[in-house]
Structures are given as C-alpha cells and as structure tokens.
Amino acid sequence: MFLAVTLALSAAGCGRAYKHAMQRGDTFARAGDWDAAAAEYERAVRIEPDEVEAQRRLAGARRKQSEARTAESREALSRGELEKALFFARDAVAFEPVNQEARRAYVEARAAVFKRAEELLASGHDDAALALARAARRCDPNDRDAAALEGRVLDRMATRAYDRAVKYAAEGKRGNALLAFRDVEAARPGFRDAKQRAEDIRRALEDELRFFLVIEKPADTKASGVSALVEAELLRWKGDSRARLVAATDHEPPPNAAGVRIQAAFDTIARGHDVATQARTCDYVCGTDRLPNPAYDAASREVDEAERRARAAEGNARRAKKIVEDARRALTVATNFHDRAKADEKRKDRELDQCRATHKLPSECKAEDDRLEDARRARRDAENREDEAKREVERKEQEHGDAQQKVSDERDAWERAVAVLRRTPTTVLVDRICTHNYGVELHTWTAATSLALRAHVLGDANPVTLPADPITTRATDETFRAESGRCVEVAAGDPLRPPSDGDIEAALAARAVEKIRGQVFVWYAGYVQSYADDHAREKAAGRIEEANEAWVRHQITGPGLPPIGR
C-alpha cells in the first residue's frame, strides 16, 4: 500500500513538472524566444519521454531556432563577420539537420571563410589567415580541408619567420632574429635548424650582455689579508639567480662592456678579547651503598601467588574427582535400571508367546501385547538414561583430567618461582651519586674593520666612493682545567682554542664579500632596468625593431625568456 501511494505521488509530481515545463515553453514561444522555448520543451521531453505533443513542440521550436540562426548567419556574412556567420550556420544545421536552407548557409559561410583565408595568406596576413583556419577547425574538428589550410598557413608562417630571422641575423639584430626563430618553433616545431640557430643566438647574446665586475687592487690597505681573501672570493664568483650574467675579473673587460669597476680597501683590524667565568655542576659516582633488593620482594610475592594458585587448582581437582565419583554411581544406577527393564521386556515377550500358543484369535492376547509394548518403551527409556549417564561420566572425567593438568602446571610454576627466589639476592649494591662544582672561563674574541668601496660604473664619467661600511665578527670558546676522579666531562679538561689571525681575517672577508655582492646586485638591477626603460622608450616612439632588441636583452639579463608559445 505504501509503495502504491509513493508511486502515485511521484507520478503526480512528474505530471505537474511536465505541465509547467510545457506552459513555460508556450509562453516563450508566443514571445518569439525560441531558444528559451526549446529549453523548456526539451525539459518536458526528459520528464515524459513518450509524450508525442512535447516532442512535436520541441521539433517546432528547433525549426524556428534553425531559421533564426540561418538568418543571423547570412546577416553576419553580409557584414563580413565570417567567423560568426560560420558558427551561426553550424548551429542552424545542428538544430534542424533536414533544413536545406541552413545547409546552404553553412556551405556559403564555409566557402567565404576559406576564400578570405587564402586572400589573407597571399597578402602576408598570416595571423588573420590562421585565425580563420582554426575557426573552421573548431566549427568542425573533422574538416580535413580546414586542417590542410591550417597546415599551409603554419608552413607559410614558419617560412616567413625563418626568412625574417635570417635577415635580422645578417643585419646584426640578434634580438629580433631570436624572436623570429622562436616564432618559427611556435608555428612548426623542428622546422629546419631554427631551434639550434635560436640557441646559438641566445648564447651569443648572453656573452654580449655579460655584466663585468672588474676588481682592482687598492693602492694601500691596512688589512691586506682581508683584502686578498675578498679579492680571491670575488674572482671565483660566477653570478647566481639574482645576477645570472655577472663575470668577475681582475683584467680589463672587453671594449664597450657593461659592468662596474670596484676597489675595496679595509681599515686596520681592531681586536678585542673578553673573559667571563661561569659556575657549573656535574654528577659522578663517588661510592656504593647496599640496599634491599626490590627484585627479591617481587620474587617472594610471586612465590606466594604461585602457591595460592596451586592450592586453588588442587581444591578444584578434588571437587572434580568427587563429581566424577557421583557420576559413576549414577551410571551404575542407570545400568541396573536398564538391566531390569530388559529382563522385564523378555518376560513380557514370553508371556505373549504363551498366550498366542493357547489362543487362536489375536484379540484374545491384546492385554499381553500391550504389556509387552509398555515394557519395550520402558526399556528404551532406561537405555537412553544409561547412555546419557555414560556421556556425563565421560564429560566429568575430562573435566577432572583438565583439573589435574592445571594442578601440575601450577605446581611447576610454583617450583620455577621458588627457583627464581633462591637465585635472587636479598640486597644489591647501588652507586652513590655526588655533585661536583667547577668553574668555566668563557672567552669572546671580537674583530672589526671598515670597508671603503670605490666604484666606477663602466661608461660613466667619474667614479664614486661609497660611505664606509663597518664589518665585525665574533668568536667564542670556553676552557676549564682537567680533574681526575670526578665527572667524565671534566676528566680531560677543555683547553682554550683561540681563533687565529687567519680565522679572523677569513670571517671578516666573508662578511665583506656578502656586502659587496649585495651592492653588485643593486648595480646589476639597474643594468637590467636600463633595457626595460629602452624598450618602453622605443616602443612609445614606434621603433618596433629597436624595442624588440631591448625587450630580448631585458628578458635575458633579468627574468629569462618565457617558454615558446607564451
């Protein structure tokens, strides 16, 4: 009943939804909104797939949609909006495949797209031709003519880009040549030797754009060791992610090279040495004490517990034995009762035989026959009771055997516990811990100098001297005397290990190099920005090739050229 009611309610709900969808479709149809009307009729068909009226109205709405898209396609074609015309015609055919007017509109729009693409290709407007070819492919991915047209456009684009790249390379416009070779790869990957030539130009540009850090030895320095270490470390610098094209050298850079010439000088190293004391403690073994052994108490408790479990097991075994004896007596009674029942059955059987021997009719021995049947039932009952008594004896004997095994197991456990107790000493020797107090000397060495950096950006008229920059370093060590017979950590002592002059100079040099590199990053960032400024200026002036040269150089020196296709 519940299922029937549920189905009825569900059918009623579907009926209302179908009716509402049809009504909304009719409303949109009267307003001429055939897209909305078709959507509602399609919803009604999904609700009631077998309703012929919904299918009929949906087909009518689709026909109207097809007619409208056909008209829009022809209007777009007349305006020269070829892509719109093509997609409108495609939709018109999809809405009503049998609409011959829609099919003619699609053929006309497609022909116009192909014709215009060929014209654009012939006039050198490759990008516009490619856009039309790809629009035709999006409209129909299986259109082989569209795929062939796209391939011819890409071949033409790759060829023209390759020719442009060769021309630019011959003119020394390596930035434009690199972009053109990348255009070749974007259009047709693997076209001729474009990829290799692009890589060669990129490496040549990186060599051209290297930013030189020219290191000059100062005429005089008060910290010559630091100065020599700084120079050696900077000369090993090959740039990093922040300044990829830095090249450090102590030779004259190539003519017209970009970079900066620096001369670093250091003041006399001011040294300091402070000593402080600190009290510390440590623990050590200073003797032994004899104490009660906790393991002996635990072993003793285990013996008592094992004895308790063994006694409980023995009591259970005694009770199980008594139960077995009771079960055996019950079996004897049942066996005797069974024997008597069998004897009684035999006697009743003989009496029936005697009766049948003296009487001719069976009815005359009915009493004897009934007594025999009663005797048989009594014998069967006695036999069942005897069998049950036998099974009960077997169960109780098994339980008694298990109890006996439990007694044996618990006695073994008790003996093992006694053996452990006998082996366990009553007392143990325990280490006595004492505290030792000792003093530590904390040594701190400091060193300070200042970096005077003279810089001359290559190409500028005059060098500049940056404000003196203080550089400091700090080292620490501790020491204490050796004391035998006390803590392990103080037995050998800790000798003082003061930093050497070389250690101090190396630490100061490392900080100086870090500061100089930071300043080089600033100069290099200005170098990168100069190409960005050149690009903006040339682009604003309409000098596209010069703007491209600056853009490529900015990308190579800074963020790096984006992947092909971006």
XYZ file of C-alpha atoms in Angstrom:
566
model
C 0.000 0.000 0.000
C 2.816 2.416 0.924
C 4.606 1.675 -2.357
C 1.429 2.352 -4.322
C 0.885 5.693 -2.587
C 4.539 6.646 -3.190
C 4.295 5.820 -6.885
C 1.082 7.785 -7.187
C 2.629 10.856 -5.544
C 5.727 10.542 -7.743
C 3.556 10.331 -10.875
C 1.580 13.356 -9.766
C 4.821 15.317 -9.174
C 6.140 14.387 -12.614
C 2.817 15.366 -14.163
C 2.932 18.828 -12.592
C 6.555 19.356 -13.639
C 5.742 18.292 -17.211
C 2.743 20.608 -17.366
C 4.704 23.580 -16.010
C 7.549 22.983 -18.493
C 5.083 22.884 -21.396
C 3.345 26.049 -20.196
C 6.642 27.935 -19.863
C 7.670 26.705 -23.329
C 4.381 28.010 -24.797
C 4.893 31.372 -23.094
C 8.396 31.759 -24.546
C 7.158 30.580 -27.953
C 4.413 33.238 -28.037
C 7.097 35.836 -27.202
C 9.311 34.585 -30.040
C 12.122 33.458 -27.664
C 12.700 30.148 -29.398
C 15.922 29.321 -27.519
C 14.146 29.508 -24.160
C 11.083 27.723 -25.560
C 13.205 24.856 -26.876
C 14.935 24.516 -23.494
C 11.547 24.165 -21.728
C 10.154 21.713 -24.300
C 13.348 19.672 -24.003
C 12.873 19.601 -20.224
C 9.316 18.337 -20.726
C 10.564 15.563 -23.041
C 13.083 14.473 -20.423
C 10.270 14.313 -17.836
C 7.849 12.429 -20.136
C 9.861 10.853 -22.989
C 6.771 9.203 -24.516
C 4.642 12.357 -24.798
C 4.200 12.993 -28.535
C 2.968 16.566 -28.034
C 6.143 17.587 -26.217
C 8.258 16.066 -28.972
C 6.206 17.852 -31.641
C 6.544 21.250 -29.963
C 10.277 20.707 -29.391
C 10.729 19.937 -33.096
C 8.831 23.116 -33.981
C 11.000 25.197 -31.650
C 14.152 23.648 -33.123
C 12.932 24.562 -36.601
C 12.438 28.153 -35.511
C 15.913 28.174 -33.919
C 17.401 26.861 -37.148
C 15.619 29.519 -39.205
C 16.795 32.266 -36.854
C 20.410 31.060 -36.907
C 20.300 30.823 -40.704
C 19.143 34.437 -40.944
C 21.829 35.542 -38.446
C 24.483 33.688 -40.461
C 23.502 35.461 -43.698
C 23.442 38.856 -41.948
C 26.898 38.252 -40.431
C 28.178 37.140 -43.839
C 26.902 40.321 -45.437
C 28.742 42.360 -42.802
C 31.965 40.421 -43.420
C 31.879 38.765 -39.994
C 32.913 35.418 -41.371
C 33.565 33.508 -38.131
C 30.164 34.484 -36.718
C 28.485 33.516 -39.991
C 30.164 30.101 -39.921
C 29.206 29.278 -36.333
C 25.624 30.561 -36.761
C 25.211 28.310 -39.805
C 26.709 25.342 -37.960
C 24.169 25.813 -35.126
C 21.344 26.132 -37.663
C 22.237 22.742 -39.145
C 22.582 21.199 -35.681
C 19.101 22.419 -34.659
C 17.426 21.012 -37.790
C 19.666 18.754 -39.893
C 16.986 18.452 -42.655
C 16.826 22.238 -43.144
C 18.289 22.653 -46.641
C 18.435 26.427 -46.323
C 20.604 26.054 -43.205
C 22.888 23.655 -45.049
C 23.264 26.110 -47.954
C 24.074 28.876 -45.446
C 26.777 26.706 -43.891
C 28.305 25.892 -47.290
C 28.323 29.587 -48.222
C 29.844 30.693 -44.915
C 32.497 27.978 -45.053
C 33.410 28.870 -48.627
C 33.700 32.551 -47.669
C 35.980 31.645 -44.721
C 38.287 29.584 -46.925
C 38.355 32.233 -49.661
C 39.188 35.018 -47.209
C 41.864 32.889 -45.524
C 43.534 32.291 -48.883
C 43.449 36.033 -49.639
C 44.972 36.882 -46.253
C 47.646 34.249 -46.698
C 48.559 35.578 -50.128
C 48.786 39.155 -48.816
C 51.018 38.193 -45.893
C 48.409 38.495 -43.127
C 49.324 35.138 -41.679
C 47.842 35.622 -38.202
C 44.423 36.571 -39.581
C 44.501 33.637 -42.010
C 45.437 31.269 -39.180
C 42.563 32.572 -37.038
C 40.066 31.786 -39.811
C 41.555 28.337 -40.447
C 41.369 27.467 -36.773
C 37.814 28.805 -36.554
C 36.871 26.366 -39.342
C 38.521 23.532 -37.420
C 36.728 24.455 -34.191
C 33.475 24.522 -36.091
C 34.099 21.021 -37.486
C 37.128 19.185 -35.987
C 36.796 16.534 -38.735
C 37.046 19.038 -41.597
C 40.127 17.822 -43.498
C 40.206 20.884 -45.748
C 40.331 23.126 -42.682
C 43.172 21.050 -41.223
C 45.073 21.269 -44.521
C 44.518 25.038 -44.678
C 45.798 25.455 -41.126
C 48.870 23.410 -42.009
C 49.624 25.537 -45.069
C 49.223 28.715 -43.028
C 51.583 27.430 -40.358
C 54.106 26.356 -43.005
C 53.939 29.808 -44.560
C 54.281 31.467 -41.142
C 57.282 29.288 -40.287
C 58.930 30.021 -43.641
C 58.374 33.761 -43.422
C 59.533 33.849 -39.793
C 62.641 31.855 -40.742
C 63.427 34.268 -43.594
C 62.934 37.212 -41.213
C 65.225 35.620 -38.666
C 67.996 35.053 -41.239
C 67.662 38.646 -42.422
C 67.827 40.023 -38.872
C 70.828 37.839 -38.069
C 72.656 39.137 -41.143
C 71.905 42.720 -40.061
C 73.253 42.065 -36.556
C 69.793 42.451 -34.957
C 70.172 39.387 -32.790
C 67.245 40.145 -30.524
C 64.815 40.315 -33.442
C 66.448 37.251 -35.013
C 65.961 35.293 -31.778
C 62.281 36.277 -31.592
C 61.770 35.307 -35.235
C 63.400 31.900 -34.750
C 61.183 31.363 -31.692
C 58.171 32.239 -33.883
C 59.319 29.508 -36.274
C 59.380 26.954 -33.442
C 55.991 28.114 -32.196
C 54.461 27.628 -35.657
C 56.267 24.462 -36.709
C 58.398 22.768 -34.024
C 61.517 21.222 -35.565
C 61.337 23.383 -38.697
C 64.732 23.290 -40.416
C 67.518 24.338 -37.999
C 65.528 27.106 -36.298
C 65.863 25.675 -32.793
C 69.653 25.299 -32.995
C 70.132 28.746 -34.521
C 67.926 30.279 -31.819
C 70.069 28.595 -29.154
C 73.271 29.868 -30.818
C 71.929 33.435 -30.880
C 70.801 33.201 -27.272
C 74.296 32.107 -26.164
C 75.879 34.883 -28.228
C 73.568 37.436 -26.587
C 74.440 36.112 -23.131
C 78.127 36.620 -23.926
C 77.381 40.120 -25.220
C 75.279 41.031 -22.194
C 77.683 39.807 -19.529
C 77.958 42.303 -16.682
C 81.600 42.584 -15.657
C 82.700 43.063 -12.072
C 86.225 44.396 -12.524
C 88.234 44.086 -9.303
C 91.183 46.414 -8.825
C 93.749 46.026 -6.091
C 93.844 49.018 -3.751
C 96.997 51.100 -3.713
C 97.277 50.632 0.043
C 95.301 48.734 2.681
C 95.741 48.309 6.412
C 94.156 44.852 6.381
C 95.948 43.247 3.473
C 94.978 39.695 4.496
C 91.264 40.544 4.403
C 91.720 42.386 1.103
C 93.437 39.394 -0.533
C 90.751 36.967 0.659
C 87.949 39.223 -0.603
C 89.607 39.560 -3.993
C 90.083 35.787 -4.319
C 86.492 35.038 -3.325
C 85.013 37.622 -5.691
C 87.083 36.323 -8.595
C 85.524 32.885 -8.049
C 82.025 34.354 -8.288
C 80.126 33.298 -11.421
C 76.850 35.026 -10.649
C 73.656 33.434 -9.328
C 69.869 33.611 -9.718
C 69.795 37.310 -8.804
C 72.607 38.294 -11.186
C 72.935 35.458 -13.703
C 75.302 37.185 -16.129
C 77.889 38.559 -13.688
C 81.511 37.809 -14.632
C 84.170 38.750 -12.067
C 87.656 39.566 -13.407
C 90.827 41.409 -12.480
C 91.663 42.041 -16.164
C 90.492 44.769 -18.488
C 86.956 43.977 -19.770
C 86.071 43.964 -23.484
C 85.502 47.352 -25.138
C 82.045 48.860 -24.505
C 81.349 46.188 -21.883
C 78.735 46.839 -19.201
C 79.669 46.486 -15.555
C 81.360 48.190 -12.665
C 84.962 48.599 -11.585
C 85.471 48.373 -7.823
C 88.361 48.954 -5.462
C 87.927 47.758 -1.883
C 90.105 48.958 0.986
C 89.930 47.962 4.643
C 90.914 49.792 7.792
C 93.177 48.354 10.487
C 91.553 45.446 12.300
C 90.542 46.387 15.845
C 90.613 43.348 18.108
C 89.009 42.642 21.460
C 89.170 39.787 23.981
C 86.784 39.465 26.932
C 86.803 36.767 29.621
C 83.921 35.811 31.910
C 83.567 32.999 34.438
C 80.661 30.660 34.952
C 79.942 28.077 37.681
C 78.786 24.630 36.567
C 77.943 21.320 38.190
C 78.104 17.691 37.163
C 77.247 14.341 38.800
C 79.627 11.393 39.291
C 79.763 8.046 41.140
C 81.507 8.564 44.455
C 80.864 5.158 46.158
C 78.310 2.353 46.628
C 75.517 1.567 49.113
C 73.977 -1.820 49.981
C 70.186 -1.601 49.813
C 67.295 -4.063 49.949
C 66.795 -5.669 46.577
C 63.362 -4.773 45.142
C 63.593 -7.828 42.877
C 63.732 -10.125 45.953
C 60.448 -8.732 47.279
C 58.874 -9.172 43.857
C 60.139 -12.787 43.608
C 58.834 -13.538 47.085
C 55.418 -12.174 46.195
C 55.414 -14.302 43.057
C 56.142 -17.461 45.133
C 53.195 -16.676 47.421
C 50.931 -16.034 44.462
C 52.063 -19.249 42.730
C 51.388 -21.224 45.910
C 47.912 -19.693 46.161
C 47.131 -20.637 42.559
C 48.435 -24.210 43.106
C 46.240 -24.700 46.209
C 43.210 -23.386 44.347
C 43.925 -25.798 41.496
C 44.211 -28.729 43.949
C 40.854 -27.814 45.520
C 39.251 -27.687 42.057
C 40.757 -31.102 41.245
C 39.330 -32.627 44.439
C 35.877 -31.279 43.655
C 36.123 -32.569 40.099
C 37.073 -36.045 41.399
C 34.051 -36.152 43.719
C 31.795 -35.129 40.832
C 33.252 -37.977 38.742
C 32.514 -40.475 41.535
C 28.917 -39.182 41.765
C 28.523 -39.544 38.023
C 29.819 -43.100 38.106
C 27.336 -44.025 40.879
C 24.556 -42.505 38.788
C 25.743 -44.600 35.845
C 25.620 -47.764 37.960
C 22.020 -46.995 38.949
C 21.081 -46.332 35.319
C 22.765 -49.551 34.184
C 20.905 -51.602 36.815
C 17.628 -49.995 35.854
C 18.335 -50.780 32.207
C 19.117 -54.420 33.021
C 15.838 -54.794 34.912
C 13.946 -53.190 32.038
C 15.496 -55.631 29.578
C 14.615 -58.589 31.820
C 11.047 -57.329 32.177
C 10.778 -56.957 28.387
C 11.918 -60.572 27.891
C 9.394 -61.794 30.449
C 6.514 -59.926 28.781
C 7.609 -61.314 25.421
C 7.449 -64.897 26.749
C 4.006 -64.270 28.241
C 2.743 -63.033 24.836
C 4.180 -66.132 23.142
C 2.421 -68.429 25.682
C -0.889 -66.614 25.122
C -0.653 -66.913 21.369
C 0.154 -70.607 21.744
C -3.101 -71.290 23.654
C -5.484 -68.881 21.840
C -6.350 -68.734 18.204
C -7.587 -65.117 17.893
C -5.115 -62.162 18.210
C -7.676 -60.144 20.177
C -7.587 -62.682 22.949
C -3.884 -61.718 23.684
C -4.323 -57.943 23.495
C -3.547 -57.408 27.202
C -0.268 -59.323 26.923
C 0.572 -57.415 23.717
C 0.006 -54.040 25.454
C 2.121 -55.065 28.436
C 4.961 -56.026 26.074
C 4.763 -52.646 24.301
C 4.925 -50.829 27.664
C 7.935 -52.927 28.644
C 9.684 -52.038 25.399
C 9.110 -48.308 25.976
C 10.406 -48.636 29.499
C 13.477 -50.494 28.225
C 14.184 -47.780 25.616
C 13.855 -45.031 28.251
C 16.199 -46.920 30.572
C 18.660 -47.372 27.706
C 18.601 -43.616 26.940
C 19.162 -42.765 30.591
C 22.099 -45.163 30.713
C 23.637 -43.580 27.550
C 23.231 -40.079 28.984
C 24.831 -41.247 32.263
C 27.779 -42.661 30.295
C 28.253 -39.363 28.426
C 28.038 -37.444 31.689
C 30.770 -39.690 33.172
C 32.967 -39.013 30.149
C 32.469 -35.218 30.486
C 33.220 -35.211 34.172
C 36.274 -37.408 33.716
C 37.552 -34.932 31.057
C 36.977 -32.032 33.456
C 38.779 -33.959 36.188
C 41.699 -34.603 33.814
C 41.870 -30.889 32.963
C 41.834 -30.022 36.652
C 44.644 -32.480 37.303
C 46.693 -30.918 34.460
C 46.033 -27.475 35.955
C 47.391 -28.731 39.285
C 50.538 -29.973 37.537
C 51.005 -26.665 35.692
C 50.560 -24.567 38.831
C 52.982 -26.763 40.791
C 55.578 -26.316 38.024
C 55.007 -22.543 38.127
C 55.448 -22.571 41.887
C 58.711 -24.507 41.591
C 60.002 -22.036 38.987
C 59.075 -19.110 41.236
C 60.890 -20.755 44.166
C 63.965 -21.270 41.949
C 63.935 -17.584 40.958
C 63.598 -16.562 44.602
C 66.585 -18.741 45.559
C 68.731 -17.093 42.870
C 67.700 -13.545 43.821
C 69.911 -11.799 46.412
C 68.189 -10.045 49.259
C 70.344 -6.901 48.850
C 72.132 -5.093 45.995
C 74.954 -2.573 45.661
C 73.790 0.824 44.354
C 76.033 3.627 43.031
C 76.238 6.671 45.270
C 75.916 9.894 43.172
C 77.777 13.021 44.209
C 77.738 16.535 42.731
C 80.924 18.266 41.619
C 81.200 22.042 41.250
C 83.717 23.531 38.828
C 84.380 26.828 37.092
C 84.495 27.605 33.347
C 86.134 30.554 31.620
C 84.137 31.951 28.680
C 86.342 33.765 26.144
C 84.935 36.091 23.478
C 87.100 37.487 20.679
C 85.851 40.343 18.516
C 87.334 41.930 15.423
C 86.184 44.980 13.472
C 87.246 46.876 10.387
C 85.540 49.063 7.792
C 85.028 48.618 4.072
C 85.786 51.583 1.849
C 84.389 50.780 -1.610
C 85.311 52.891 -4.624
C 83.092 52.121 -7.633
C 83.192 53.231 -11.242
C 80.291 52.125 -13.439
C 81.711 51.368 -16.885
C 80.756 54.127 -19.268
C 80.185 56.767 -16.550
C 82.480 59.776 -16.406
C 83.523 59.650 -12.760
C 83.868 57.013 -10.052
C 82.085 57.288 -6.706
C 83.222 56.344 -3.212
C 80.508 54.723 -1.107
C 80.230 55.557 2.610
C 82.472 53.438 4.840
C 80.676 50.285 5.970
C 81.659 48.716 9.346
C 82.336 44.960 9.379
C 82.563 42.912 12.575
C 82.997 39.286 13.573
C 82.786 37.422 16.846
C 84.115 34.047 18.090
C 83.690 32.289 21.447
C 85.300 29.372 23.262
C 85.352 28.035 26.833
C 88.032 26.349 28.943
C 88.357 24.544 32.277
C 91.107 22.511 33.952
C 91.265 18.730 34.000
C 90.103 16.987 37.230
C 90.505 13.215 37.510
C 88.277 11.137 39.752
C 85.303 13.346 39.111
C 82.855 13.661 36.207
C 83.790 12.184 32.860
C 83.250 15.514 31.105
C 85.849 17.280 33.238
C 88.418 14.474 33.427
C 90.397 15.642 30.377
C 89.603 19.325 30.782
C 88.944 21.680 27.875
C 91.908 23.619 26.525
C 91.422 27.079 25.107
C 91.332 27.311 21.310
C 91.594 30.992 20.364
C 90.896 31.897 16.732
C 93.958 32.501 14.611
C 94.606 35.698 12.698
C 93.726 33.762 9.554
C 90.376 32.683 11.042
C 89.515 36.283 11.947
C 90.525 37.606 8.539
C 88.508 34.885 6.793
C 85.390 35.736 8.840
C 85.755 39.458 8.111
C 86.363 38.714 4.438
C 83.198 36.587 4.229
C 81.108 39.453 5.607
C 82.803 41.913 3.270
C 82.100 39.706 0.240
C 78.458 39.461 1.297
C 78.182 43.261 1.458
C 79.969 43.779 -1.885
C 77.737 41.238 -3.602
C 74.690 42.996 -2.219
C 75.873 46.239 -3.779
C 76.612 44.427 -7.083
C 73.007 43.198 -7.095
C 71.902 46.821 -6.919
C 74.128 47.795 -9.861
C 73.037 44.755 -11.847
C 69.342 45.504 -11.191
C 69.939 48.993 -12.624
C 71.603 47.387 -15.650
C 68.563 45.138 -16.215
C 66.175 48.052 -15.711
C 68.025 50.091 -18.341
C 66.903 47.613 -21.005
C 63.319 47.776 -19.727
C 63.487 51.582 -19.994
C 64.936 51.321 -23.510
C 62.114 49.001 -24.513
C 59.417 51.341 -23.202
C 61.005 54.358 -24.877
C 61.491 52.683 -28.277
C 58.014 51.195 -28.219
C 56.470 54.588 -27.440
C 58.413 56.087 -30.366
C 57.118 53.374 -32.720
C 60.546 51.847 -33.330
C 59.414 48.233 -33.025
C 62.644 46.525 -34.020
C 64.658 48.608 -31.553
C 62.018 47.906 -28.883
C 62.296 44.177 -29.572
C 66.085 44.318 -29.231
C 65.734 45.987 -25.831
C 62.959 43.585 -24.706
C 65.030 40.476 -25.522
C 68.027 41.876 -23.654
C 65.868 42.738 -20.661
C 64.461 39.199 -20.562
C 67.881 37.534 -20.904
C 69.516 39.648 -18.195
C 66.521 39.565 -15.891
C 63.583 37.150 -15.680
C 64.684 34.985 -18.594
C 62.938 34.390 -21.914
C 59.448 32.925 -21.496
C 58.748 29.479 -22.968
C 57.798 29.316 -26.648
C 54.086 29.838 -27.125
C 53.575 32.264 -24.250
